Coordinates of C-alpha atoms in Angstrom, one line a residue:
Chain A
X29 CA 0.0 0.0 0.0
X30 CA 2.9 2.3 -0.8
X31 CA 1.1 4.7 -3.2
X32 CA 3.7 7.2 -4.5
X33 CA 7.3 6.9 -3.3
X34 CA 9.8 9.6 -3.9
X35 CA 13.6 9.4 -3.3
X36 CA 15.6 11.1 -1.9
X37 CA 13.6 12.9 0.8
X38 CA 16.4 15.4 1.4
X39 CA 19.3 16.5 -0.8
X40 CA 21.9 19.3 -0.7
X41 CA 23.7 20.2 -3.9
X42 CA 26.3 22.7 -4.9
X43 CA 25.6 24.9 -7.8
X44 CA 26.3 23.2 -11.1
X45 CA 25.9 19.6 -9.8
X46 CA 23.4 17.3 -11.3
X47 CA 20.9 14.9 -9.7
X48 CA 17.9 12.9 -10.4
X49 CA 14.7 12.7 -8.3
X50 CA 13.1 9.3 -8.5
X51 CA 9.3 8.7 -8.3
X52 CA 7.4 5.4 -8.4
X53 CA 3.8 4.5 -8.0
X54 CA 2.2 1.2 -7.5
X55 CA -1.5 2.1 -8.3
X56 CA -1.3 1.3 -12.0
X57 CA -2.0 5.0 -12.8
X58 CA -1.5 6.3 -16.3
X59 CA -0.6 9.9 -15.5
X60 CA 2.3 11.2 -13.5
X61 CA 3.4 14.7 -12.5
X62 CA 6.3 16.7 -11.0
X63 CA 5.5 19.9 -9.1
X64 CA 7.6 22.3 -7.2
X65 CA 6.5 24.3 -4.2
X66 CA 8.1 27.4 -2.9
X67 CA 6.9 29.6 0.0
X68 CA 3.9 31.6 -1.1
X69 CA 4.0 30.2 -4.6
X70 CA 1.7 27.3 -4.4
X71 CA 2.2 24.2 -6.5
X72 CA 3.8 24.8 -9.9
X73 CA 3.8 22.1 -12.6
X74 CA 7.2 21.3 -14.0
X75 CA 6.5 18.4 -16.3
X76 CA 3.8 15.8 -16.7
X77 CA 3.3 12.5 -18.4
X78 CA -0.3 11.8 -19.5
X79 CA 0.6 8.2 -20.3
X80 CA 3.5 5.9 -20.6
X81 CA 5.8 7.0 -23.4
X82 CA 4.7 10.7 -23.4
X83 CA 5.9 13.7 -21.5
X84 CA 4.9 17.4 -21.7
X85 CA 6.1 20.7 -20.3
X86 CA 4.2 22.3 -17.5
X87 CA 4.4 25.8 -16.2
X88 CA 8.1 25.9 -15.2
X89 CA 10.1 23.3 -17.2
X90 CA 13.3 25.3 -17.7
X91 CA 16.3 23.7 -16.1
X92 CA 14.7 20.2 -15.8
X93 CA 14.3 17.1 -17.8
X94 CA 12.1 14.1 -17.2
X95 CA 11.9 10.4 -18.1
X96 CA 8.9 8.2 -18.0
X97 CA 10.9 5.0 -17.6
X98 CA 7.8 2.8 -17.6
X99 CA 4.3 3.0 -16.3
X100 CA 5.4 3.0 -12.7
X101 CA 8.4 5.4 -12.7
X102 CA 8.8 9.1 -13.6
X103 CA 12.1 10.7 -12.9
X104 CA 13.1 14.4 -12.7
X105 CA 16.6 15.4 -13.6
X106 CA 18.5 18.6 -12.8
X107 CA 21.4 18.8 -15.2
X108 CA 23.1 21.8 -13.6
X109 CA 21.5 22.8 -10.4
X110 CA 21.0 26.5 -9.5
X111 CA 20.1 28.1 -6.2
X112 CA 16.7 29.1 -7.8
X113 CA 15.9 25.4 -7.9
X114 CA 15.9 25.2 -4.1
X115 CA 12.4 24.0 -3.4
X116 CA 10.2 21.1 -2.3
X117 CA 9.5 18.8 -5.1
X118 CA 6.3 16.7 -5.2
X119 CA 5.6 13.8 -7.5
X120 CA 2.0 12.8 -8.1
X121 CA 0.0 10.3 -10.1
X122 CA -3.6 10.1 -11.4
X123 CA -5.6 7.3 -12.9
X124 CA -5.5 9.4 -16.1
X125 CA -9.1 9.0 -17.2
X126 CA -10.9 12.3 -17.9
X127 CA -13.2 13.1 -15.1
X128 CA -11.0 11.4 -12.5
X129 CA -8.8 14.2 -11.2
X130 CA -7.7 12.5 -8.0
X131 CA -4.0 13.1 -7.6
X132 CA -2.1 11.0 -5.1
X133 CA 1.1 12.8 -4.0
X134 CA 4.4 11.5 -2.7
X135 CA 5.8 12.8 0.6
X136 CA 8.0 15.3 -1.2
X137 CA 11.7 15.8 -1.8
X138 CA 13.4 18.8 -0.1
X139 CA 16.2 20.1 -2.3
X140 CA 18.7 22.8 -1.3
X141 CA 21.2 24.2 -3.9
X142 CA 24.0 26.1 -2.4
Chain B
X20 CA -5.1 28.8 -21.7
X21 CA -5.7 28.4 -18.1
X22 CA -6.1 30.8 -15.1
X23 CA -7.1 30.3 -11.5
X24 CA -8.0 32.6 -8.7
X25 CA -8.5 32.0 -5.0
X26 CA -8.2 34.2 -1.9
X27 CA -4.7 34.0 -0.4
X28 CA -5.8 33.9 3.2
X29 CA -8.9 33.3 5.3
X30 CA -9.3 33.4 9.0
X31 CA -12.2 31.9 11.0
X32 CA -12.9 30.7 14.6
X33 CA -13.5 27.2 15.8
X34 CA -17.0 26.0 15.2
X35 CA -17.7 28.5 12.5
X36 CA -18.4 27.9 8.7
X37 CA -16.0 29.2 6.1
X38 CA -16.2 29.3 2.3
X39 CA -13.2 29.3 0.0
X40 CA -14.0 30.5 -3.5
X41 CA -12.3 29.5 -6.7
X42 CA -12.7 31.0 -10.2
X43 CA -11.1 29.4 -13.2
X44 CA -10.6 29.5 -16.9
X45 CA -9.8 26.1 -18.4
X46 CA -10.0 24.9 -21.9
X47 CA -12.1 21.8 -22.3
X48 CA -13.2 21.9 -18.6
X49 CA -14.1 18.5 -17.1
X50 CA -14.3 19.1 -13.4
X51 CA -12.9 20.8 -10.3
X52 CA -10.9 19.2 -7.5
X53 CA -10.0 20.4 -4.0
X54 CA -6.9 19.5 -2.1
X55 CA -5.8 20.1 1.5
X56 CA -2.2 20.6 2.5
X57 CA -1.0 20.9 6.1
X58 CA 2.3 22.7 6.7
X59 CA 5.2 20.5 5.9
X60 CA 3.0 17.8 4.4
X61 CA 1.9 16.6 1.0
X62 CA -1.4 17.7 -0.6
X63 CA -4.3 15.3 -0.1
X64 CA -7.4 15.0 -2.2
X65 CA -10.7 16.3 -0.7
X66 CA -13.4 16.4 -3.3
X67 CA -14.2 16.4 -7.0
X68 CA -17.1 18.1 -8.8
X69 CA -17.9 17.2 -12.4
X70 CA -21.5 18.4 -12.4
X71 CA -23.1 21.6 -11.2
X72 CA -24.3 21.5 -7.6
X73 CA -23.1 20.6 -4.1
X74 CA -21.2 17.5 -3.1
X75 CA -21.1 16.8 0.6
X76 CA -18.4 14.7 2.4
X77 CA -18.8 15.0 6.1
X78 CA -18.0 18.5 7.3
X79 CA -16.7 19.5 3.9
X80 CA -18.8 20.3 0.9
X81 CA -17.8 21.5 -2.6
X82 CA -19.9 23.4 -5.1
X83 CA -19.5 23.9 -8.8
X84 CA -21.2 26.2 -11.3
X85 CA -19.9 25.4 -14.8
X86 CA -21.6 28.3 -16.4
X87 CA -20.0 30.7 -14.0
X88 CA -16.6 28.9 -14.0
X89 CA -16.8 29.1 -10.3
X90 CA -16.6 26.8 -7.4
X91 CA -16.2 26.8 -3.6
X92 CA -15.2 24.7 -0.7
X93 CA -17.4 24.9 2.4
X94 CA -16.0 23.8 5.7
X95 CA -18.4 23.5 8.6
X96 CA -17.9 23.1 12.3
X97 CA -14.3 24.3 11.9
X98 CA -11.7 22.6 14.0
X99 CA -8.1 23.6 14.8
X100 CA -6.9 20.7 12.6
X101 CA -8.5 22.3 9.6
X102 CA -5.8 25.0 9.6
X103 CA -4.1 24.3 6.3
X104 CA -3.7 25.4 2.7
X105 CA -6.5 24.6 0.3
X106 CA -6.1 24.3 -3.4
X107 CA -8.6 24.1 -6.2
X108 CA -7.5 22.4 -9.4
X109 CA -9.6 22.5 -12.6
X110 CA -9.3 19.6 -14.9
X111 CA -9.1 20.4 -18.6
X112 CA -9.0 18.5 -21.9
X113 CA -5.3 17.6 -21.4
X114 CA -4.1 15.9 -18.3
X115 CA -2.2 19.1 -17.4
X116 CA -3.3 19.7 -13.9
X117 CA -2.5 23.2 -12.6
X118 CA -2.8 24.4 -9.1
X119 CA -2.9 28.0 -7.9
X120 CA -1.2 29.6 -5.0
X121 CA -3.9 28.2 -2.7
X122 CA -5.8 29.6 0.3
X123 CA -4.2 29.6 3.7
X124 CA -6.9 28.9 6.3
X125 CA -6.2 29.9 9.9
X126 CA -8.6 28.6 12.5
X127 CA -8.5 30.5 15.7
X128 CA -9.8 29.3 19.1

């Protein structure tokens, strides 16, 4: 009964370093999402994958890349981290059928870029 | 395109009723969801309206008017634990799910 699992939960990077945030869901959901949340900014969509094999840009995609590795997994990569990418990152999944907007979120990954 | 508007903050006292409004513009609109997020936690799903009218789930109710592109979340018999951020999220033709900045509800004793 894991739901959506994100790793790592915490990470500190130096400017210019790269890293990948991992996300996996075990609910057989079709759609997966990456959001970032900064104080006072709400949740902003970075990238999403409506179904296995597809990915699309969200509101704030610059500086990120994603891979929908299979139906279960959706990773977010920062190629060259910047202090502006310090944030809490949430992965979420959704059954994907229209009219079924019920996102299940992971616990979040707190990233600090120095 | 898509736009979303909610009040940034609402304050109420324990036992009271509070309404959080949401106006949206979403292409190919399907329905409106509401999520709750406690400080430091992940958002959790509260309710979904696909049709006009009121949906009730315990102390929480959610309303939708498709013609007005408007919805609200109604919280009754407020408790201290209801202090949280509340987000509305309209669902459109694509699976691109956008949230706004949310409404911070502070419940006072």
